[in-house]
């Protein structure tokens, strides 16, 4: 492929490693660890990899040296900026330890391991991908590595290629599965180490020991660029309300970070909506009140950030969707009725609460809830255009307010959804450094002979040369959760903490931002300019460090 | 407002003026000019400002000096990156010529002149806006300055503030009106010069003497960043077709420039569709064939760029819309019928051709054509989600192909519309320099005592210090066109020329791009890096220079 001028210039960027990783390292073991909850259950499930110590790497004066090793790498799940640099760092680390080492990439996600699809990643290939966005070096996929048969099938190709270490780059689910795989290979004496790397633009894979997942920095900066541009347009034209939905179904970190970066008039945080047991109408009224108050000041324009997963965090909507799934599953004749008959049936058959919620929805959305169903017969919540749903309901609410004489403004909404625009952006300096260090560090964990660990860098608000490197036993992040009716050991997903500093800072400011128009315009990610422009970590990371 | 780190760093950027403008200038007059067409008619309409010579500024060794002048400035129409720099350049130019000069900004567009709403733009204000995006320094608006009463009303405030020169920053319509205003003020001896500046992200204000409008460079680079990011995602995930609509109703320059930057699988150029008299179904079949061919290679993914104005360039759709406007205007009872009755009535009442087209549209779109009407009762074409219309029809066509055994792939479309994301981006180095020079140059035109001129910089593919500065009589760009039933003098809108090098380069490559996946990922606009990353003009401008 033809390279853009930026790609060519960026190829020359040398990510800055933590100073501890620039030569040989000494492995320093901490105390045995415990899982964050359900210790007894998890210990039983992971007899071979539970309770391992945290590992710190410290600089050693010796020359770096180790055995040659054949390693495999897998990209799992949705794209995140910097994935290529994890692989580049891993490659460079392996080669630094021993020139004879080799790296294989399994193609199109975990499925490539099971189906024995792979390429060898040579220096020529690696050099094409340094500091680039995307996962296209080997592709990614959503196959879940969960079953013994998959593990055994995978082991065949690992044995065939003499691979003794596997690095899985993924989100909370993929790292959960990495730990299960590590335990299994240890148990059967397969002789294959498994190391995880924390990836997801959603920012929901983080905890006491993992400060952030990679990709969150670049993705939120890309979305903030666009939100800032829209806000400048909004403030220049002074006639539109922009409803902007942001990717991230399971947590609102992206919306929160973008709000901290751009200071919009409204930002909805799903976790707060759930915590306060708000209804959809409550959310609508909250937005409509701000629209009305701004109109009193003559400001018939504004911006609203909406996390993609909002609907699923609203308790009443969650109930409605669950009831609809049940109702329609046992009413196969439903599809043959007219829309009017369907609507009447639904309203009649649901519980009182859900029926009221259903009847209050704009008809198009209500109909969508009964039409688009996934292969399991469930409502496809991700297809609901929440930004349009919300603006339509806000419009209706404003008509009510107008009838009561409480609103005399003009309401012209526009809609945006940002997601795919940020997942494969060229990594920011932060993500380029972080990812490269995660991969390089994974090579050192392989050389240290451990398994079931996640590659870890800490102290991330400092310049990268001061980061602390090591490994965290993945089982340390586990608790038991019900999944498809069964209790399973999983990494706790990090939701937005309402008592955390990032949310608290937002909450303290939002009333002011709502009325005063305090937009910030961050502009596009810069790679070559002054440090204060190019090298700042996210506000989320900066504020979370204040909590430590 | 709180400034972002980038804004603070960018505030220090000093746009690079053409070397001719760095000191005093000599005014060099060319030969008398003629309008591009309808010379006799236009000469009659502009007896005082027709036939003026082009002006070139040449460097003079004298000190720059002139009379103090009070000038006014207006931002007209849609936002475009760099508008603030035009005003900053104008301010600096006026002050350089004489420190006693003053600049007034009329608020929220031409309406501010008529309604006497203004502020004085002082150095403190100006310094807040250097190299920033947006039009928020004084706001913009779409009021058209066309009537004698408006001109007279405006003159009152100009007299009151002792303003003797007015700079209008706008697109083809606004510059047309600027010329009419110049003629009128000259005719009545008002003593007010009028100067235009060429603005529009759409890129359709350009001709033999104006190489490009400002904002096109930054906007298309911002859209290309996003398209490139989506393409990298598309190529990594290998499972979606992205249908991307791009702002620009009256011409396809934006889509074409973005295609040249990013090399998508498909880009529709409205002017070609019109020229070839293609139907909507022809366009759909063209896209569907590419989807099917890529599927044969196992590539069930791709990108399609669609210019916002496509529908209005399709001759059959234009006819359909015209007929619908007529039909519904004389059928007031239409609104009271059921959707099924409405549909039957429309199909029965239209001409055969339009009826066939109407019946072939997805029902939702067909219905939209009869539902959403503007205050004049006309179809609101801009509300049609062309990207969804197209993908739905492509999906239907693929089902037909599948039934014929000609397609066995999987088609999952996603949709995007980019417009507001780019109109207020912080100007690229090109636009920052170009806009500043346009404004500075406008001050020199004022000092030269001329009126009815457009500020002009040429030689734009060279570094800005080598640009050639001067003024072009606006009447030189005029022809007569029918507007609302009357023949009017207007600036010819520049459509994509199918015989021009930009389109020809695209046409020569598109078959390869369609099948081979030749995506380019330009990344975000850079301000501080190497020249080949930061300082390249658009491909359109570069290729058009080859035509000269």
PDB file of C-alpha atoms in Angstrom, chain B residues 85-347:
ATOM      1  CA  UNK B  85      -7.100  34.507   9.820  1.00  0.00           C
ATOM      2  CA  UNK B  86      -8.620  36.538   6.975  1.00  0.00           C
ATOM      3  CA  UNK B  87      -9.786  38.995   9.614  1.00  0.00           C
ATOM      4  CA  UNK B  88      -6.421  38.924  11.420  1.00  0.00           C
ATOM      5  CA  UNK B  89      -4.579  39.549   8.133  1.00  0.00           C
ATOM      6  CA  UNK B  90      -6.971  42.371   7.269  1.00  0.00           C
ATOM      7  CA  UNK B  91      -6.446  43.930  10.696  1.00  0.00           C
ATOM      8  CA  UNK B  92      -2.657  43.668  10.505  1.00  0.00           C
ATOM      9  CA  UNK B  93      -2.647  45.056   6.951  1.00  0.00           C
ATOM     10  CA  UNK B  94      -4.798  48.034   7.877  1.00  0.00           C
ATOM     11  CA  UNK B  95      -2.637  48.803  10.907  1.00  0.00           C
ATOM     12  CA  UNK B  96       0.570  48.394   8.937  1.00  0.00           C
ATOM     13  CA  UNK B  97      -0.659  50.931   6.383  1.00  0.00           C
ATOM     14  CA  UNK B  98      -1.746  53.329   9.079  1.00  0.00           C
ATOM     15  CA  UNK B  99      -1.874  52.780  12.828  1.00  0.00           C
ATOM     16  CA  UNK B 100      -4.935  54.961  13.131  1.00  0.00           C
ATOM     17  CA  UNK B 101      -7.059  52.648  10.995  1.00  0.00           C
ATOM     18  CA  UNK B 102      -9.910  50.792  12.627  1.00  0.00           C
ATOM     19  CA  UNK B 103     -11.743  47.570  11.888  1.00  0.00           C
ATOM     20  CA  UNK B 104     -15.386  46.857  12.707  1.00  0.00           C
ATOM     21  CA  UNK B 105     -16.961  43.428  12.527  1.00  0.00           C
ATOM     22  CA  UNK B 106     -20.650  43.095  11.691  1.00  0.00           C
ATOM     23  CA  UNK B 107     -22.289  40.379  13.769  1.00  0.00           C
ATOM     24  CA  UNK B 108     -23.855  37.099  12.642  1.00  0.00           C
ATOM     25  CA  UNK B 109     -23.393  37.696   8.939  1.00  0.00           C
ATOM     26  CA  UNK B 110     -24.682  40.269   6.476  1.00  0.00           C
ATOM     27  CA  UNK B 111     -27.706  40.722   8.727  1.00  0.00           C
ATOM     28  CA  UNK B 112     -25.415  42.549  11.155  1.00  0.00           C
ATOM     29  CA  UNK B 113     -24.824  45.292   8.585  1.00  0.00           C
ATOM     30  CA  UNK B 114     -28.537  45.713   7.899  1.00  0.00           C
ATOM     31  CA  UNK B 115     -29.481  45.577  11.577  1.00  0.00           C
ATOM     32  CA  UNK B 116     -26.532  47.709  12.712  1.00  0.00           C
ATOM     33  CA  UNK B 117     -25.052  45.055  14.977  1.00  0.00           C
ATOM     34  CA  UNK B 118     -21.289  45.294  15.217  1.00  0.00           C
ATOM     35  CA  UNK B 119     -18.231  45.389  17.417  1.00  0.00           C
ATOM     36  CA  UNK B 120     -14.914  47.106  16.989  1.00  0.00           C
ATOM     37  CA  UNK B 121     -12.181  44.523  16.503  1.00  0.00           C
ATOM     38  CA  UNK B 122      -9.255  45.626  18.618  1.00  0.00           C
ATOM     39  CA  UNK B 123      -5.797  44.096  18.893  1.00  0.00           C
ATOM     40  CA  UNK B 124      -6.797  42.271  22.087  1.00  0.00           C
ATOM     41  CA  UNK B 125      -9.692  40.562  20.375  1.00  0.00           C
ATOM     42  CA  UNK B 126      -7.767  39.800  17.194  1.00  0.00           C
ATOM     43  CA  UNK B 127      -4.934  38.159  19.132  1.00  0.00           C
ATOM     44  CA  UNK B 128      -7.384  35.684  20.672  1.00  0.00           C
ATOM     45  CA  UNK B 129      -8.299  34.323  17.246  1.00  0.00           C
ATOM     46  CA  UNK B 130      -5.045  33.964  15.322  1.00  0.00           C
ATOM     47  CA  UNK B 131      -4.795  30.612  13.517  1.00  0.00           C
ATOM     48  CA  UNK B 132      -7.992  29.293  15.078  1.00  0.00           C
ATOM     49  CA  UNK B 133     -10.927  27.591  13.372  1.00  0.00           C
ATOM     50  CA  UNK B 134     -14.500  28.802  13.478  1.00  0.00           C
ATOM     51  CA  UNK B 135     -16.308  32.023  12.634  1.00  0.00           C
ATOM     52  CA  UNK B 136     -17.141  32.812  16.242  1.00  0.00           C
ATOM     53  CA  UNK B 137     -15.134  36.039  16.404  1.00  0.00           C
ATOM     54  CA  UNK B 138     -18.162  37.850  14.929  1.00  0.00           C
ATOM     55  CA  UNK B 139     -20.385  34.954  13.868  1.00  0.00           C
ATOM     56  CA  UNK B 140     -21.822  34.293  10.438  1.00  0.00           C
ATOM     57  CA  UNK B 141     -25.256  34.148   8.864  1.00  0.00           C
ATOM     58  CA  UNK B 142     -27.132  33.455   5.656  1.00  0.00           C
ATOM     59  CA  UNK B 143     -29.017  36.722   5.131  1.00  0.00           C
ATOM     60  CA  UNK B 144     -28.575  37.658   1.471  1.00  0.00           C
ATOM     61  CA  UNK B 145     -27.557  41.239   0.762  1.00  0.00           C
ATOM     62  CA  UNK B 146     -29.551  41.758  -2.437  1.00  0.00           C
ATOM     63  CA  UNK B 147     -31.984  44.597  -2.020  1.00  0.00           C
ATOM     64  CA  UNK B 148     -31.581  48.319  -2.325  1.00  0.00           C
ATOM     65  CA  UNK B 149     -33.271  48.830   1.059  1.00  0.00           C
ATOM     66  CA  UNK B 150     -30.654  46.602   2.694  1.00  0.00           C
ATOM     67  CA  UNK B 151     -27.849  48.517   0.971  1.00  0.00           C
ATOM     68  CA  UNK B 152     -29.280  51.841   2.125  1.00  0.00           C
ATOM     69  CA  UNK B 153     -29.871  50.586   5.647  1.00  0.00           C
ATOM     70  CA  UNK B 154     -26.291  49.312   5.750  1.00  0.00           C
ATOM     71  CA  UNK B 155     -24.973  52.597   4.487  1.00  0.00           C
ATOM     72  CA  UNK B 156     -26.487  54.378   7.475  1.00  0.00           C
ATOM     73  CA  UNK B 157     -24.270  52.513   9.920  1.00  0.00           C
ATOM     74  CA  UNK B 158     -21.255  52.720   7.622  1.00  0.00           C
ATOM     75  CA  UNK B 159     -21.647  56.493   7.514  1.00  0.00           C
ATOM     76  CA  UNK B 160     -22.191  56.625  11.251  1.00  0.00           C
ATOM     77  CA  UNK B 161     -18.948  54.724  11.884  1.00  0.00           C
ATOM     78  CA  UNK B 162     -17.164  56.548   9.069  1.00  0.00           C
ATOM     79  CA  UNK B 163     -16.467  53.214   7.400  1.00  0.00           C
ATOM     80  CA  UNK B 164     -15.229  53.648   3.837  1.00  0.00           C
ATOM     81  CA  UNK B 165     -14.428  50.040   2.977  1.00  0.00           C
ATOM     82  CA  UNK B 166     -16.284  46.802   3.513  1.00  0.00           C
ATOM     83  CA  UNK B 167     -14.739  43.323   3.205  1.00  0.00           C
ATOM     84  CA  UNK B 168     -17.186  40.486   2.588  1.00  0.00           C
ATOM     85  CA  UNK B 169     -15.893  36.993   3.204  1.00  0.00           C
ATOM     86  CA  UNK B 170     -18.152  34.507   1.472  1.00  0.00           C
ATOM     87  CA  UNK B 171     -18.920  32.020  -1.280  1.00  0.00           C
ATOM     88  CA  UNK B 172     -20.053  32.586  -4.863  1.00  0.00           C
ATOM     89  CA  UNK B 173     -23.429  34.078  -3.916  1.00  0.00           C
ATOM     90  CA  UNK B 174     -21.976  36.398  -1.282  1.00  0.00           C
ATOM     91  CA  UNK B 175     -19.287  37.612  -3.670  1.00  0.00           C
ATOM     92  CA  UNK B 176     -21.912  38.131  -6.368  1.00  0.00           C
ATOM     93  CA  UNK B 177     -23.803  40.284  -3.899  1.00  0.00           C
ATOM     94  CA  UNK B 178     -20.581  42.063  -2.933  1.00  0.00           C
ATOM     95  CA  UNK B 179     -20.139  43.100  -6.555  1.00  0.00           C
ATOM     96  CA  UNK B 180     -23.718  44.321  -6.774  1.00  0.00           C
ATOM     97  CA  UNK B 181     -23.208  46.300  -3.574  1.00  0.00           C
ATOM     98  CA  UNK B 182     -19.939  47.750  -4.892  1.00  0.00           C
ATOM     99  CA  UNK B 183     -21.700  48.866  -8.066  1.00  0.00           C
ATOM    100  CA  UNK B 184     -24.545  50.437  -6.114  1.00  0.00           C
ATOM    101  CA  UNK B 185     -22.329  52.312  -3.660  1.00  0.00           C
ATOM    102  CA  UNK B 186     -20.223  53.541  -6.575  1.00  0.00           C
ATOM    103  CA  UNK B 187     -23.309  54.598  -8.477  1.00  0.00           C
ATOM    104  CA  UNK B 188     -24.736  56.668  -5.633  1.00  0.00           C
ATOM    105  CA  UNK B 189     -21.337  58.031  -4.663  1.00  0.00           C
ATOM    106  CA  UNK B 190     -21.545  56.495  -1.198  1.00  0.00           C
ATOM    107  CA  UNK B 191     -17.802  56.524  -0.821  1.00  0.00           C
ATOM    108  CA  UNK B 192     -17.607  52.911   0.363  1.00  0.00           C
ATOM    109  CA  UNK B 193     -15.332  50.391  -1.327  1.00  0.00           C
ATOM    110  CA  UNK B 194     -16.396  46.720  -1.314  1.00  0.00           C
ATOM    111  CA  UNK B 195     -13.853  43.885  -1.458  1.00  0.00           C
ATOM    112  CA  UNK B 196     -14.651  40.149  -1.535  1.00  0.00           C
ATOM    113  CA  UNK B 197     -12.695  37.152  -0.241  1.00  0.00           C
ATOM    114  CA  UNK B 198     -13.267  33.634  -1.656  1.00  0.00           C
ATOM    115  CA  UNK B 199     -14.519  31.277   1.044  1.00  0.00           C
ATOM    116  CA  UNK B 200     -16.116  27.828   0.941  1.00  0.00           C
ATOM    117  CA  UNK B 201     -15.103  24.338   1.976  1.00  0.00           C
ATOM    118  CA  UNK B 202     -17.038  23.079  -1.065  1.00  0.00           C
ATOM    119  CA  UNK B 203     -14.285  24.277  -3.381  1.00  0.00           C
ATOM    120  CA  UNK B 204     -16.788  25.468  -5.995  1.00  0.00           C
ATOM    121  CA  UNK B 205     -15.689  29.103  -6.009  1.00  0.00           C
ATOM    122  CA  UNK B 206     -12.680  28.994  -8.308  1.00  0.00           C
ATOM    123  CA  UNK B 207     -11.925  29.868 -11.897  1.00  0.00           C
ATOM    124  CA  UNK B 208      -9.166  30.958 -14.256  1.00  0.00           C
ATOM    125  CA  UNK B 209      -8.160  33.729 -11.887  1.00  0.00           C
ATOM    126  CA  UNK B 210      -9.089  32.432  -8.425  1.00  0.00           C
ATOM    127  CA  UNK B 211      -7.187  29.193  -7.823  1.00  0.00           C
ATOM    128  CA  UNK B 212      -9.138  27.965  -4.805  1.00  0.00           C
ATOM    129  CA  UNK B 213     -11.446  29.076  -2.032  1.00  0.00           C
ATOM    130  CA  UNK B 214     -10.136  28.983   1.507  1.00  0.00           C
ATOM    131  CA  UNK B 215     -11.217  26.217   3.880  1.00  0.00           C
ATOM    132  CA  UNK B 216     -11.273  23.517   1.213  1.00  0.00           C
ATOM    133  CA  UNK B 217      -7.737  22.466   2.153  1.00  0.00           C
ATOM    134  CA  UNK B 218      -8.392  21.996   5.895  1.00  0.00           C
ATOM    135  CA  UNK B 219     -11.869  20.524   5.538  1.00  0.00           C
ATOM    136  CA  UNK B 220     -10.850  17.897   2.991  1.00  0.00           C
ATOM    137  CA  UNK B 221      -7.783  16.986   5.068  1.00  0.00           C
ATOM    138  CA  UNK B 222      -9.977  16.529   8.132  1.00  0.00           C
ATOM    139  CA  UNK B 223     -12.435  14.334   6.221  1.00  0.00           C
ATOM    140  CA  UNK B 224      -9.525  12.412   4.690  1.00  0.00           C
ATOM    141  CA  UNK B 225      -8.123  11.758   8.175  1.00  0.00           C
ATOM    142  CA  UNK B 226     -11.462  10.197   9.152  1.00  0.00           C
ATOM    143  CA  UNK B 227     -11.906   8.262   5.922  1.00  0.00           C
ATOM    144  CA  UNK B 228      -8.350   6.941   6.271  1.00  0.00           C
ATOM    145  CA  UNK B 229      -9.025   5.862   9.865  1.00  0.00           C
ATOM    146  CA  UNK B 230     -12.217   4.122   8.794  1.00  0.00           C
ATOM    147  CA  UNK B 231     -10.391   2.428   5.930  1.00  0.00           C
ATOM    148  CA  UNK B 232      -7.733   1.113   8.288  1.00  0.00           C
ATOM    149  CA  UNK B 233     -10.511  -0.223  10.520  1.00  0.00           C
ATOM    150  CA  UNK B 234     -12.312  -1.670   7.522  1.00  0.00           C
ATOM    151  CA  UNK B 235      -9.132  -3.378   6.324  1.00  0.00           C
ATOM    152  CA  UNK B 236      -8.369  -4.734   9.816  1.00  0.00           C
ATOM    153  CA  UNK B 237     -11.847  -6.116  10.541  1.00  0.00           C
ATOM    154  CA  UNK B 238     -12.570  -7.133   6.934  1.00  0.00           C
ATOM    155  CA  UNK B 239     -16.315  -7.372   7.442  1.00  0.00           C
ATOM    156  CA  UNK B 240     -18.028  -4.029   6.767  1.00  0.00           C
ATOM    157  CA  UNK B 241     -18.849  -1.838   3.812  1.00  0.00           C
ATOM    158  CA  UNK B 242     -18.654   1.806   4.933  1.00  0.00           C
ATOM    159  CA  UNK B 243     -20.908   4.252   3.064  1.00  0.00           C
ATOM    160  CA  UNK B 244     -19.512   7.716   3.739  1.00  0.00           C
ATOM    161  CA  UNK B 245     -21.424  10.824   2.680  1.00  0.00           C
ATOM    162  CA  UNK B 246     -19.441  14.048   2.416  1.00  0.00           C
ATOM    163  CA  UNK B 247     -20.763  17.577   2.687  1.00  0.00           C
ATOM    164  CA  UNK B 248     -21.095  19.628  -0.488  1.00  0.00           C
ATOM    165  CA  UNK B 249     -24.419  19.751  -2.314  1.00  0.00           C
ATOM    166  CA  UNK B 250     -23.604  21.794  -5.375  1.00  0.00           C
ATOM    167  CA  UNK B 251     -20.361  20.142  -6.505  1.00  0.00           C
ATOM    168  CA  UNK B 252     -18.277  17.023  -5.808  1.00  0.00           C
ATOM    169  CA  UNK B 253     -14.867  18.601  -5.259  1.00  0.00           C
ATOM    170  CA  UNK B 254     -14.764  17.438  -1.633  1.00  0.00           C
ATOM    171  CA  UNK B 255     -15.521  13.822  -2.502  1.00  0.00           C
ATOM    172  CA  UNK B 256     -13.014  13.895  -5.353  1.00  0.00           C
ATOM    173  CA  UNK B 257     -10.219  15.420  -3.250  1.00  0.00           C
ATOM    174  CA  UNK B 258     -10.861  12.932  -0.440  1.00  0.00           C
ATOM    175  CA  UNK B 259     -10.791  10.087  -2.971  1.00  0.00           C
ATOM    176  CA  UNK B 260      -7.442  11.300  -4.309  1.00  0.00           C
ATOM    177  CA  UNK B 261      -6.144  11.468  -0.729  1.00  0.00           C
ATOM    178  CA  UNK B 262      -7.441   8.131   0.530  1.00  0.00           C
ATOM    179  CA  UNK B 263      -8.014   5.869  -2.520  1.00  0.00           C
ATOM    180  CA  UNK B 264     -11.333   4.294  -1.500  1.00  0.00           C
ATOM    181  CA  UNK B 265     -12.945   1.377  -3.320  1.00  0.00           C
ATOM    182  CA  UNK B 266     -15.718   3.570  -4.722  1.00  0.00           C
ATOM    183  CA  UNK B 267     -16.262   7.297  -5.073  1.00  0.00           C
ATOM    184  CA  UNK B 268     -19.320   8.677  -6.851  1.00  0.00           C
ATOM    185  CA  UNK B 269     -18.864  12.013  -8.669  1.00  0.00           C
ATOM    186  CA  UNK B 270     -22.219  13.730  -9.165  1.00  0.00           C
ATOM    187  CA  UNK B 271     -21.075  15.660 -12.237  1.00  0.00           C
ATOM    188  CA  UNK B 272     -20.222  12.394 -13.990  1.00  0.00           C
ATOM    189  CA  UNK B 273     -23.562  10.854 -13.027  1.00  0.00           C
ATOM    190  CA  UNK B 274     -25.311  13.842 -14.580  1.00  0.00           C
ATOM    191  CA  UNK B 275     -23.118  13.948 -17.660  1.00  0.00           C
ATOM    192  CA  UNK B 276     -23.716  10.256 -18.341  1.00  0.00           C
ATOM    193  CA  UNK B 277     -27.426  10.651 -17.617  1.00  0.00           C
ATOM    194  CA  UNK B 278     -27.235   7.794 -15.089  1.00  0.00           C
ATOM    195  CA  UNK B 279     -30.269   6.707 -13.103  1.00  0.00           C
ATOM    196  CA  UNK B 280     -30.162   5.994  -9.398  1.00  0.00           C
ATOM    197  CA  UNK B 281     -30.359   2.318 -10.270  1.00  0.00           C
ATOM    198  CA  UNK B 282     -27.324   2.706 -12.559  1.00  0.00           C
ATOM    199  CA  UNK B 283     -25.355   4.118  -9.620  1.00  0.00           C
ATOM    200  CA  UNK B 284     -26.606   1.297  -7.384  1.00  0.00           C
ATOM    201  CA  UNK B 285     -25.649  -1.337  -9.943  1.00  0.00           C
ATOM    202  CA  UNK B 286     -22.203   0.183 -10.337  1.00  0.00           C
ATOM    203  CA  UNK B 287     -21.580  -0.074  -6.579  1.00  0.00           C
ATOM    204  CA  UNK B 288     -23.186  -3.522  -6.309  1.00  0.00           C
ATOM    205  CA  UNK B 289     -20.992  -4.870  -9.097  1.00  0.00           C
ATOM    206  CA  UNK B 290     -17.872  -3.751  -7.235  1.00  0.00           C
ATOM    207  CA  UNK B 291     -19.171  -5.295  -4.000  1.00  0.00           C
ATOM    208  CA  UNK B 292     -19.794  -8.547  -5.873  1.00  0.00           C
ATOM    209  CA  UNK B 293     -16.391  -8.556  -7.582  1.00  0.00           C
ATOM    210  CA  UNK B 294     -14.593  -7.911  -4.303  1.00  0.00           C
ATOM    211  CA  UNK B 295     -16.586 -10.734  -2.721  1.00  0.00           C
ATOM    212  CA  UNK B 296     -15.277 -13.071  -5.426  1.00  0.00           C
ATOM    213  CA  UNK B 297     -11.782 -12.297  -4.100  1.00  0.00           C
ATOM    214  CA  UNK B 298     -12.986 -12.976  -0.559  1.00  0.00           C
ATOM    215  CA  UNK B 299     -13.086  -9.269   0.287  1.00  0.00           C
ATOM    216  CA  UNK B 300     -16.448  -8.595   1.918  1.00  0.00           C
ATOM    217  CA  UNK B 301     -15.463  -5.092   2.959  1.00  0.00           C
ATOM    218  CA  UNK B 302     -14.936  -1.725   1.359  1.00  0.00           C
ATOM    219  CA  UNK B 303     -15.514   2.012   1.350  1.00  0.00           C
ATOM    220  CA  UNK B 304     -17.827   4.184  -0.748  1.00  0.00           C
ATOM    221  CA  UNK B 305     -17.610   7.991  -0.847  1.00  0.00           C
ATOM    222  CA  UNK B 306     -20.822   9.801  -1.737  1.00  0.00           C
ATOM    223  CA  UNK B 307     -21.162  13.542  -2.389  1.00  0.00           C
ATOM    224  CA  UNK B 308     -24.051  15.065  -0.455  1.00  0.00           C
ATOM    225  CA  UNK B 309     -25.665  16.479  -3.595  1.00  0.00           C
ATOM    226  CA  UNK B 310     -25.802  13.213  -5.560  1.00  0.00           C
ATOM    227  CA  UNK B 311     -29.599  12.911  -5.681  1.00  0.00           C
ATOM    228  CA  UNK B 312     -29.978  16.366  -7.197  1.00  0.00           C
ATOM    229  CA  UNK B 313     -27.543  15.544  -9.998  1.00  0.00           C
ATOM    230  CA  UNK B 314     -29.425  12.451 -11.136  1.00  0.00           C
ATOM    231  CA  UNK B 315     -31.589  13.682 -14.018  1.00  0.00           C
ATOM    232  CA  UNK B 316     -34.426  11.208 -13.358  1.00  0.00           C
ATOM    233  CA  UNK B 317     -34.479  12.102  -9.649  1.00  0.00           C
ATOM    234  CA  UNK B 318     -34.474  15.801 -10.453  1.00  0.00           C
ATOM    235  CA  UNK B 319     -37.541  15.263 -12.651  1.00  0.00           C
ATOM    236  CA  UNK B 320     -39.241  13.140 -10.017  1.00  0.00           C
ATOM    237  CA  UNK B 321     -38.696  15.780  -7.346  1.00  0.00           C
ATOM    238  CA  UNK B 322     -39.980  18.557  -9.630  1.00  0.00           C
ATOM    239  CA  UNK B 323     -43.094  16.543 -10.448  1.00  0.00           C
ATOM    240  CA  UNK B 324     -43.681  15.725  -6.790  1.00  0.00           C
ATOM    241  CA  UNK B 325     -43.416  19.394  -5.875  1.00  0.00           C
ATOM    242  CA  UNK B 326     -46.064  20.235  -8.471  1.00  0.00           C
ATOM    243  CA  UNK B 327     -48.321  17.303  -7.671  1.00  0.00           C
ATOM    244  CA  UNK B 328     -48.407  17.784  -3.920  1.00  0.00           C
ATOM    245  CA  UNK B 329     -48.824  21.553  -4.182  1.00  0.00           C
ATOM    246  CA  UNK B 330     -52.136  21.022  -5.959  1.00  0.00           C
ATOM    247  CA  UNK B 331     -53.271  18.136  -3.712  1.00  0.00           C
ATOM    248  CA  UNK B 332     -53.785  19.646  -0.244  1.00  0.00           C
ATOM    249  CA  UNK B 333     -55.891  16.651   0.875  1.00  0.00           C
ATOM    250  CA  UNK B 334     -52.806  14.402   0.415  1.00  0.00           C
ATOM    251  CA  UNK B 335     -51.715  14.790   4.046  1.00  0.00           C
ATOM    252  CA  UNK B 336     -54.961  13.312   5.367  1.00  0.00           C
ATOM    253  CA  UNK B 337     -54.565   9.977   3.544  1.00  0.00           C
ATOM    254  CA  UNK B 338     -53.011   6.749   4.828  1.00  0.00           C
ATOM    255  CA  UNK B 339     -49.456   5.946   3.646  1.00  0.00           C
ATOM    256  CA  UNK B 340     -50.817   3.228   1.346  1.00  0.00           C
ATOM    257  CA  UNK B 341     -53.300   5.630  -0.259  1.00  0.00           C
ATOM    258  CA  UNK B 342     -50.600   8.265  -0.647  1.00  0.00           C
ATOM    259  CA  UNK B 343     -48.264   5.824  -2.334  1.00  0.00           C
ATOM    260  CA  UNK B 344     -50.932   4.604  -4.718  1.00  0.00           C
ATOM    261  CA  UNK B 345     -51.909   8.172  -5.600  1.00  0.00           C
ATOM    262  CA  UNK B 346     -48.328   9.231  -6.297  1.00  0.00           C
ATOM    263  CA  UNK B 347     -47.570   6.218  -8.475  1.00  0.00           C
TER     264      UNK B 347
END
